[in-house]
PDB file of C-alpha atoms and ligand atoms in Angstrom:
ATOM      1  CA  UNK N   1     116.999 132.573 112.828  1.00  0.00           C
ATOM      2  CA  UNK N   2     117.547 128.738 112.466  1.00  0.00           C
ATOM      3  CA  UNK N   3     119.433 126.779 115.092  1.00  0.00           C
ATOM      4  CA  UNK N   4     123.169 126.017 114.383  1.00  0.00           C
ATOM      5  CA  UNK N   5     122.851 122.483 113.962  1.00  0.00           C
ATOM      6  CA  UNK N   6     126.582 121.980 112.701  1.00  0.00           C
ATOM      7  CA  UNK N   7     129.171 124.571 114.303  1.00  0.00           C
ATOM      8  CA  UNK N   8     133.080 124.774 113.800  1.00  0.00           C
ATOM      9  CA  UNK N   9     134.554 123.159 116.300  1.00  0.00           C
ATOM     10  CA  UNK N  10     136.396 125.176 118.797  1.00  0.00           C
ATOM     11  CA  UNK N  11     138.452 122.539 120.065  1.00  0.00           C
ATOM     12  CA  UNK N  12     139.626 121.185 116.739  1.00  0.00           C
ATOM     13  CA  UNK N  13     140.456 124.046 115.111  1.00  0.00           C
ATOM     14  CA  UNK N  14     138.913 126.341 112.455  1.00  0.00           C
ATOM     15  CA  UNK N  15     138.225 123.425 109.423  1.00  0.00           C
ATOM     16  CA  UNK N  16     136.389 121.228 111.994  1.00  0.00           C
ATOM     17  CA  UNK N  17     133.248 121.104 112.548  1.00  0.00           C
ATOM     18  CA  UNK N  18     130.762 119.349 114.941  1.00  0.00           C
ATOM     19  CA  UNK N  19     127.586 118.174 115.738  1.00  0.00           C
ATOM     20  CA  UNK N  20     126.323 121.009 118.300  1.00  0.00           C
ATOM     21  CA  UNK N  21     122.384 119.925 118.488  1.00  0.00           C
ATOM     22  CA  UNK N  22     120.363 116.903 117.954  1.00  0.00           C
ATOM     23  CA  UNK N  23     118.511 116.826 114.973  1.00  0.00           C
ATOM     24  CA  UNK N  24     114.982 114.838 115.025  1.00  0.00           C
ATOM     25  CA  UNK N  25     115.155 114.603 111.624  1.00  0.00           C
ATOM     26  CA  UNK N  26     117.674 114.871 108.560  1.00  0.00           C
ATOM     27  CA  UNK N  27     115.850 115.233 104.784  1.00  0.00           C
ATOM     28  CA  UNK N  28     118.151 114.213 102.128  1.00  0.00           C
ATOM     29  CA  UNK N  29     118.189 114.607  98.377  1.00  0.00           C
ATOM     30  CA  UNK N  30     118.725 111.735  96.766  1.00  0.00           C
ATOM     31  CA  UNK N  31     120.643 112.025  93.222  1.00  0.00           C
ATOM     32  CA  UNK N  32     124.340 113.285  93.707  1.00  0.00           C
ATOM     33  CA  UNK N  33     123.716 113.160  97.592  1.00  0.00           C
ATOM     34  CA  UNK N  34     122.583 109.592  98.277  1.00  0.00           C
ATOM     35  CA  UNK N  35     123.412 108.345  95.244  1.00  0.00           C
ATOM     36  CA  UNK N  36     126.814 108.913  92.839  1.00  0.00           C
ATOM     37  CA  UNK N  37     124.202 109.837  90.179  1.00  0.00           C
ATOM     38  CA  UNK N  38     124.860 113.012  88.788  1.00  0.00           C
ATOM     39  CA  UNK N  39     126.870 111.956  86.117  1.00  0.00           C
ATOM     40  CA  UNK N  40     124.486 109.489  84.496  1.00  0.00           C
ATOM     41  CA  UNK N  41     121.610 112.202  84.276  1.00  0.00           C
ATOM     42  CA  UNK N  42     123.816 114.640  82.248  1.00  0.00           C
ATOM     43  CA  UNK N  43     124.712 111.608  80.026  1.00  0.00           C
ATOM     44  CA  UNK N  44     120.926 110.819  79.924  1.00  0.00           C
ATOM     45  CA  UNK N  45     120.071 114.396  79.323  1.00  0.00           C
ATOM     46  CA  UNK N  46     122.736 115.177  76.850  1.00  0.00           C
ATOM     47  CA  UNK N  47     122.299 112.460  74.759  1.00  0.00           C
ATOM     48  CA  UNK N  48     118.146 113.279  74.303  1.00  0.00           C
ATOM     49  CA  UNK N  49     118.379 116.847  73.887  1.00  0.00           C
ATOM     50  CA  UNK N  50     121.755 116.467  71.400  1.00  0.00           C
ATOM     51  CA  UNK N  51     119.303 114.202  69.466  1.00  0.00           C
ATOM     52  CA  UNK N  52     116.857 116.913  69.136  1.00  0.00           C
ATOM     53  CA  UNK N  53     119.633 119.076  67.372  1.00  0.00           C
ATOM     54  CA  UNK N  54     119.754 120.988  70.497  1.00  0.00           C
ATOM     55  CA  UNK N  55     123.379 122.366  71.972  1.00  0.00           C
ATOM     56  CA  UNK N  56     123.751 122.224  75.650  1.00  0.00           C
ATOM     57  CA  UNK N  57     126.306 121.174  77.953  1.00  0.00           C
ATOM     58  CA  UNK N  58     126.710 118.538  80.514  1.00  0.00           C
ATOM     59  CA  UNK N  59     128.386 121.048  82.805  1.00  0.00           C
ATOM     60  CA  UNK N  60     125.105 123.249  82.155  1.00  0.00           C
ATOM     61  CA  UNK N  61     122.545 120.020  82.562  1.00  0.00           C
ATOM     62  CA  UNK N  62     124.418 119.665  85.857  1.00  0.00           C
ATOM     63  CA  UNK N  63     123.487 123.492  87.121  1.00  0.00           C
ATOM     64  CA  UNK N  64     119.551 122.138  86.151  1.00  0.00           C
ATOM     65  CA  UNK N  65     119.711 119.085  88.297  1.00  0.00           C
ATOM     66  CA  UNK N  66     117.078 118.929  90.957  1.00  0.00           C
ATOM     67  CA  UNK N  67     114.385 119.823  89.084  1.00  0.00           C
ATOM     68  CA  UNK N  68     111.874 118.124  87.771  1.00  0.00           C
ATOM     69  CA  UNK N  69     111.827 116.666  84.091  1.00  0.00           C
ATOM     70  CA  UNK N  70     109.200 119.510  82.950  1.00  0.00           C
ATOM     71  CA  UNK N  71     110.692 122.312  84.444  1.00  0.00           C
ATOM     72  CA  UNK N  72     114.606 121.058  82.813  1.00  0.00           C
ATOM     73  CA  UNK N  73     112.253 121.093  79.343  1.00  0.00           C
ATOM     74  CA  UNK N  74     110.953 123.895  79.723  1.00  0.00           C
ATOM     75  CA  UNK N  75     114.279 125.853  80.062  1.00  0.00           C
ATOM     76  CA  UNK N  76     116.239 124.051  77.586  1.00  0.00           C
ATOM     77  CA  UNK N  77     113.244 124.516  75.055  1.00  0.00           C
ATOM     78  CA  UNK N  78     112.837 128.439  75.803  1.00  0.00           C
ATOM     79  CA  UNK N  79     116.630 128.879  75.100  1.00  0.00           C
ATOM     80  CA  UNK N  80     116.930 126.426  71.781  1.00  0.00           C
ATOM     81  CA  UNK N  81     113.636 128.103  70.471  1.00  0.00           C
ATOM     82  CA  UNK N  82     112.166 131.089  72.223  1.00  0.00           C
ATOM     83  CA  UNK N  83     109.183 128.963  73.615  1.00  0.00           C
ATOM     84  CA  UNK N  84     108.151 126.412  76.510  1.00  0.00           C
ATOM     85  CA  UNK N  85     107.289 122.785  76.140  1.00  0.00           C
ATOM     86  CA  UNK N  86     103.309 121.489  76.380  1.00  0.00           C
ATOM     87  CA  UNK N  87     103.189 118.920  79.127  1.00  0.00           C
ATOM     88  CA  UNK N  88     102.320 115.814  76.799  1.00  0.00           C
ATOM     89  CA  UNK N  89     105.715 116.521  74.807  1.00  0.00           C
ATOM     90  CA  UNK N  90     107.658 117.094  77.537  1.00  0.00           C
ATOM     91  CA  UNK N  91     106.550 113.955  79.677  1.00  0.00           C
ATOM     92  CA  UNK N  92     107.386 112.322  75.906  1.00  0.00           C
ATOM     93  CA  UNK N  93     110.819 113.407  76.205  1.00  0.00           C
ATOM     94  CA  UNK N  94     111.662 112.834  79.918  1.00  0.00           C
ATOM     95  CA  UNK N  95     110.297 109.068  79.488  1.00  0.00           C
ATOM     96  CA  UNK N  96     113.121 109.144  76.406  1.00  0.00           C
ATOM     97  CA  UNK N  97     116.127 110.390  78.764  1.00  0.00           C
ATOM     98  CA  UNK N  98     114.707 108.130  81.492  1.00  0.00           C
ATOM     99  CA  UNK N  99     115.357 105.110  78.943  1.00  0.00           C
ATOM    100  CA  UNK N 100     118.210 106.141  78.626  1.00  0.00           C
ATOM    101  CA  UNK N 101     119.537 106.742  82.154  1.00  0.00           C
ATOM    102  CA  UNK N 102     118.362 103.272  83.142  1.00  0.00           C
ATOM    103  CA  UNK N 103     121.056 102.099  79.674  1.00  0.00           C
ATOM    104  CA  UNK N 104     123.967 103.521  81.988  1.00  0.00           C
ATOM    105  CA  UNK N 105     125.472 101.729  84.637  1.00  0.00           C
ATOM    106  CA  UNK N 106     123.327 101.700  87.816  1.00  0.00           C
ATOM    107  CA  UNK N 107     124.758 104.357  90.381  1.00  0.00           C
ATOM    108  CA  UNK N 108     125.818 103.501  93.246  1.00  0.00           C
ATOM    109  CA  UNK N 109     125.085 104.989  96.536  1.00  0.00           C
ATOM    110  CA  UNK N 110     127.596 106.678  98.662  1.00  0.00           C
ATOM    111  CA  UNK N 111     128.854 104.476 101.287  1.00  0.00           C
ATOM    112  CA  UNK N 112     129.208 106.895 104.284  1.00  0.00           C
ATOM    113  CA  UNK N 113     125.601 107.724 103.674  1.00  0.00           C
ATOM    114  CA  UNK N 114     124.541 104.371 104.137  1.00  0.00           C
ATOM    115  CA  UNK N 115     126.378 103.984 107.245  1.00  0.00           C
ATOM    116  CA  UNK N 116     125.034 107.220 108.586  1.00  0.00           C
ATOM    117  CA  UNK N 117     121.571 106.611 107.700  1.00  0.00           C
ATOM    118  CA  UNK N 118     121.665 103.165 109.110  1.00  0.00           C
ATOM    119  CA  UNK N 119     122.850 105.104 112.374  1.00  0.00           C
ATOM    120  CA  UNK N 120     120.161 107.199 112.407  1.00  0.00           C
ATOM    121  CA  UNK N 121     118.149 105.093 112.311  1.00  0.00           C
ATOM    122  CA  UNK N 122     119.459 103.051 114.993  1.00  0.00           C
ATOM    123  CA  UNK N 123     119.822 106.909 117.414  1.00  0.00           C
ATOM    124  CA  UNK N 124     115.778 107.101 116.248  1.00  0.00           C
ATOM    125  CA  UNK N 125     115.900 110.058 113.891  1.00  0.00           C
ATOM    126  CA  UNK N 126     113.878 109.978 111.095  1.00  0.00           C
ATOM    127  CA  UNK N 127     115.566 109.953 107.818  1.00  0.00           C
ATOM    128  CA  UNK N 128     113.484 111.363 104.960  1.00  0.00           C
ATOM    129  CA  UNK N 129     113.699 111.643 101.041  1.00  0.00           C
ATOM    130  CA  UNK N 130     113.047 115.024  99.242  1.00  0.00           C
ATOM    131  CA  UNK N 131     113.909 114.557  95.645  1.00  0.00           C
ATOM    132  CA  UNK N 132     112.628 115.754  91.783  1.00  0.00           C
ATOM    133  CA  UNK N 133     112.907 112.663  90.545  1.00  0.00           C
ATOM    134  CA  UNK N 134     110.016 110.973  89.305  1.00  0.00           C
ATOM    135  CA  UNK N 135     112.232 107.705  88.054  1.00  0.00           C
ATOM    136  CA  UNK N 136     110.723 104.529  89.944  1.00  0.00           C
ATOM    137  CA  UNK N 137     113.626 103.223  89.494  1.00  0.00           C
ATOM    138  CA  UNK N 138     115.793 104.958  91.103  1.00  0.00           C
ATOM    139  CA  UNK N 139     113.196 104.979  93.826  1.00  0.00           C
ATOM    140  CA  UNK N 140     112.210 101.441  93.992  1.00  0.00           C
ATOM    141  CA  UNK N 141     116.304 100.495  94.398  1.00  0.00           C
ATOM    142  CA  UNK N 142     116.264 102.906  98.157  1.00  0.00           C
ATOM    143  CA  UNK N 143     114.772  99.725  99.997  1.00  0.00           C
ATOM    144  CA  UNK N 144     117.327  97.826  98.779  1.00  0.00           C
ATOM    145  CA  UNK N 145     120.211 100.311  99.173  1.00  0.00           C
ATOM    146  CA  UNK N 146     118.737 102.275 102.659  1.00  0.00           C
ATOM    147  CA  UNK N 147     116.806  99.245 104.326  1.00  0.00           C
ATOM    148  CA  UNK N 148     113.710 100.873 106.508  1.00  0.00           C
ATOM    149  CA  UNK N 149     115.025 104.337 105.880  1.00  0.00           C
ATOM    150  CA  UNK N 150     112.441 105.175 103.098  1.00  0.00           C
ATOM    151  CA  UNK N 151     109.270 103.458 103.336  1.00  0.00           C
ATOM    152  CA  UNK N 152     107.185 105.509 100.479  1.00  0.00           C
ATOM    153  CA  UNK N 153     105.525 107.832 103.590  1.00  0.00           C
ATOM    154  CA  UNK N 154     108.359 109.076 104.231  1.00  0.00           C
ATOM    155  CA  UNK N 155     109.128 110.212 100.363  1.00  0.00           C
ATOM    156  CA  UNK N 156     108.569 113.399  98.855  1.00  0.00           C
ATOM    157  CA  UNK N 157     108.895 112.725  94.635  1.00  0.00           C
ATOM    158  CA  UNK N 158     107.972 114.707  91.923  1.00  0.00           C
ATOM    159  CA  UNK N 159     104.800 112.902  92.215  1.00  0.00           C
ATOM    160  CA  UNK N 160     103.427 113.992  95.544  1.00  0.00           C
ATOM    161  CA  UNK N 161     104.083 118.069  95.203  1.00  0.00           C
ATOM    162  CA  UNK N 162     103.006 120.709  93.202  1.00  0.00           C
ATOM    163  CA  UNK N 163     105.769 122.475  92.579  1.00  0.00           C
ATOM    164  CA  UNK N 164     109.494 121.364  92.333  1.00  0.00           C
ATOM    165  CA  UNK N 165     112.620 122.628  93.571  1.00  0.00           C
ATOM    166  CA  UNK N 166     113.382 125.354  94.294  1.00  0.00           C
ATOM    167  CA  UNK N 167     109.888 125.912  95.522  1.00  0.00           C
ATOM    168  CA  UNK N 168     110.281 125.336  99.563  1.00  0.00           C
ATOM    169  CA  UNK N 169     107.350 122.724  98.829  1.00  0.00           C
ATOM    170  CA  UNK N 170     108.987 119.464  98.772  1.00  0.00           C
ATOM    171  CA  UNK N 171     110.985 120.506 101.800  1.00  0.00           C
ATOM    172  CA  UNK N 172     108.204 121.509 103.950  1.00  0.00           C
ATOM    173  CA  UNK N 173     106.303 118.427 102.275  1.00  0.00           C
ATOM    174  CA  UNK N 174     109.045 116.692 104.083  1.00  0.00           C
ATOM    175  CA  UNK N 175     108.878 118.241 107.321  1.00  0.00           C
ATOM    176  CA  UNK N 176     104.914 117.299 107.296  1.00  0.00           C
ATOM    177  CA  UNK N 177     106.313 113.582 106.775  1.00  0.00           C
ATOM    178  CA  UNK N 178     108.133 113.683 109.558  1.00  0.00           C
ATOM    179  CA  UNK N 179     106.031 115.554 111.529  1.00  0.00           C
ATOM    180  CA  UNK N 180     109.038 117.916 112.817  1.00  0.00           C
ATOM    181  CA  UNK N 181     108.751 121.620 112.194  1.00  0.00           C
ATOM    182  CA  UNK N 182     111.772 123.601 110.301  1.00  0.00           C
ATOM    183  CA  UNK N 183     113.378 124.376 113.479  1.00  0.00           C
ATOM    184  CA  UNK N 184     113.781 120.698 114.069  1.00  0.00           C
ATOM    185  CA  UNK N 185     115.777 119.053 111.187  1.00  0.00           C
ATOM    186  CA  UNK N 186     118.353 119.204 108.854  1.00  0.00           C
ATOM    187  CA  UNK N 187     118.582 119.087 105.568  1.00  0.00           C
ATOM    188  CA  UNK N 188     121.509 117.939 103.019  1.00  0.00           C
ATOM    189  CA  UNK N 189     121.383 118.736  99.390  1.00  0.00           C
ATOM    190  CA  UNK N 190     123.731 118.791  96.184  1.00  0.00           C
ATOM    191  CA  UNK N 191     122.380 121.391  93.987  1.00  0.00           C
ATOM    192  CA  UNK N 192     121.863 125.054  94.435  1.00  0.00           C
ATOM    193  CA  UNK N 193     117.856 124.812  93.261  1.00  0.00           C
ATOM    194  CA  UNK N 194     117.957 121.987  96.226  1.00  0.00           C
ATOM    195  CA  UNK N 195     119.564 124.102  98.690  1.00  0.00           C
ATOM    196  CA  UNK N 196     117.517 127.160  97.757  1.00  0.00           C
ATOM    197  CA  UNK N 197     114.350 125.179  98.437  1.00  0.00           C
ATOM    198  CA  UNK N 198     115.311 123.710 101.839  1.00  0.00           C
ATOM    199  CA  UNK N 199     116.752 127.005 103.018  1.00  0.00           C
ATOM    200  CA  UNK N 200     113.544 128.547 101.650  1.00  0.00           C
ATOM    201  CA  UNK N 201     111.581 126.049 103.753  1.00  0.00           C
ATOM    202  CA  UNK N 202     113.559 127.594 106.801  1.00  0.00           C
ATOM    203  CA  UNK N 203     115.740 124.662 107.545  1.00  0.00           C
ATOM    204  CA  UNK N 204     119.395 124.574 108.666  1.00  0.00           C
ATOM    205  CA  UNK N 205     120.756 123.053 104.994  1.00  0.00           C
ATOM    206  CA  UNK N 206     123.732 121.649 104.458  1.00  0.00           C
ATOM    207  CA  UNK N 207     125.439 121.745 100.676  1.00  0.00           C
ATOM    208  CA  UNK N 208     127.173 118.944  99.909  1.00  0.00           C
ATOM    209  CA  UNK N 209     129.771 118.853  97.666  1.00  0.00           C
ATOM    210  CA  UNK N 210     130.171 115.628  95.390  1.00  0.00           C
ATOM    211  CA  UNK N 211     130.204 116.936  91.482  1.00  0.00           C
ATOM    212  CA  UNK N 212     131.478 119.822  89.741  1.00  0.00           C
ATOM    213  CA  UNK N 213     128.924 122.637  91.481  1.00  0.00           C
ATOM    214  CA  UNK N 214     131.002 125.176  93.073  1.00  0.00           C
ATOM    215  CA  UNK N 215     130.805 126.036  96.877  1.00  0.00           C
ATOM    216  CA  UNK N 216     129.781 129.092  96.374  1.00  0.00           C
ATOM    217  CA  UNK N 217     126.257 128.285  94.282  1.00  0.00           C
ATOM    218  CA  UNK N 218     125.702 126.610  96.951  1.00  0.00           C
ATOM    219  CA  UNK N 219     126.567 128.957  99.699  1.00  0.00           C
ATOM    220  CA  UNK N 220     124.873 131.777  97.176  1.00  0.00           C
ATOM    221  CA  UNK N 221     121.487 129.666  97.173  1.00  0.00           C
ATOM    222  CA  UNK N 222     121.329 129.690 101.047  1.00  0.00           C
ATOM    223  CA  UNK N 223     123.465 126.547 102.440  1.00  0.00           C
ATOM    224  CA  UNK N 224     124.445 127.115 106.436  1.00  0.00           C
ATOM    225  CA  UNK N 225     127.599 125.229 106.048  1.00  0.00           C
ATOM    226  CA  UNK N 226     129.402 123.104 103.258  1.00  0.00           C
ATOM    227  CA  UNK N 227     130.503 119.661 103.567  1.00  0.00           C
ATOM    228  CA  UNK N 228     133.630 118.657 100.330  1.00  0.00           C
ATOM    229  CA  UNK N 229     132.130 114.976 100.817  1.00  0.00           C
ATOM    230  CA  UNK N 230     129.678 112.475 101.525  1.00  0.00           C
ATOM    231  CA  UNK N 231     132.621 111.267 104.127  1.00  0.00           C
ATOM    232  CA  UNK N 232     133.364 114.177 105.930  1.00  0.00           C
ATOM    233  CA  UNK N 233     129.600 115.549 106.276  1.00  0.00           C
ATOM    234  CA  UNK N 234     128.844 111.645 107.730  1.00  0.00           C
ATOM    235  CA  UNK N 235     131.742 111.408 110.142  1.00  0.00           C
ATOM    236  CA  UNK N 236     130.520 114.735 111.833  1.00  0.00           C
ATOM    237  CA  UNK N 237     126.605 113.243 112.209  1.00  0.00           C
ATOM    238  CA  UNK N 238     127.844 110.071 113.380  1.00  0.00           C
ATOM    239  CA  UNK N 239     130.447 111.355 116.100  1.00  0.00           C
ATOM    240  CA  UNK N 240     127.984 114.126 116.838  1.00  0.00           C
ATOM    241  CA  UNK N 241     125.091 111.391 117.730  1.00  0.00           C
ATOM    242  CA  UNK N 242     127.687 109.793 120.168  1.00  0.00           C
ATOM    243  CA  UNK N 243     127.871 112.526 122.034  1.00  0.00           C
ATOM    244  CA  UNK N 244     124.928 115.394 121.772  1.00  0.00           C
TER     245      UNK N 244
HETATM  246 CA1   CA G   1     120.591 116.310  93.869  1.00  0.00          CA
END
């Protein structure tokens, strides 16, 4: 049984929630929950697998999201054509779509998640990354976006674990950073493969609603409670630290 890190709150009424217990340590995703990114990997993706005569979606390269640039091949490939990708091609074609990701405007990062990770920080809970990705990018751009939140030790990429969402590896990768166990953290994600592999890893997860996913893939994949924005979901942590 996890902890009930965020409970409704009984003296605000049934829609609010609170802080009930002090995390040691919060893992976040970083596409679509740190960042307003979302939208540019569909673009990227859609626009490199349309040029392979491939039909897809952006609402269905959205529902892929979180994992990592093989594993997104792999599926696409075994629907257009009945087989998987070898490695080589597939690293071929994520370097395309990560060309042309960095052609889009640069995301930004969600305001209220820079305030609240900047007041982590300050209550001394350690703030961790968990994502796919594998764009330096993207990565390199934290340190100037999250100052001292994410020094590389304290990042989990698709280059330091095996396996990829939804595997509970890069979440319990993430608890090793930390050095909290399960029972000691929280986790936020955006995706239902993300959510799946932090709830996996046994920690309380919150879904975080900021792109066209419904609740309930999120709920459905294992999320402990459901935050409609970055804003909301940061107002609770940072009144909660106040207090508890
Ligand atoms: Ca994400």
């Amino acid at each position: 049984m996890k902890p009930q890190y965020i409970t409704p709150d009984s003296h605000q009424g049934d829609t609010d929630m609170r802080l009930a217990i002090r995390p040691k340590a919060i893992l976040f995703d970083m596409d679509g929950t740190l960042y307003d990114s979302m939208g540019n990997h569909a673009d990227a993706w859609l626009r490199m697998v349309t040029e392979l005569g491939i039909k897809a979606t952006r609402e269905e390269l959205f529902l892929y999201e979180g994992r990592t640039g093989r594993s997104t091949l792999n599926i696409i490939f075994n629907r257009a054509y009945g087989h998987g990708i070898e490695p080589e091609e597939a690293d071929r074609l994520y370097a395309i779509k990560t060309q042309y990701f960095k052609e889009l405007p640069e995301p930004l990062p969600f305001k209220p998640m820079q305030q609240m990770v900047a007041a982590l920080l300050g209550a001394g809970i350690t703030p961790v990354l968990v994502t796919g990705s594998g764009q330096m990018s993207l990565i390199e751009r934290l340190a100037r976006d999250f100052p001292g939140a994410f020094p590389a030790e304290r990042c989990v990429t698709a280059r330091n674990v095996t396996h990829g969402k939804p595997s509970p590896e890069p979440f319990l990768k993430g608890l090793e950073m930390a050095g909290v166990s399960a029972d000691e953290a929280i986790a936020v994600d955006n995706a239902p493969l993300g959510v799946r592999s932090a709830s996996d890893a046994g920690i309380f997860t919150v879904g975080l609603v900021t792109g066209p996913i419904p609740d309930e893939e999120l709920r459905a994949n294992g999320a402990d409670v459901i935050f409609k924005s970055p804003q909301t979901f940061a107002d609770i942590i940072m009144k909660g630290l106040r207090v508890c």
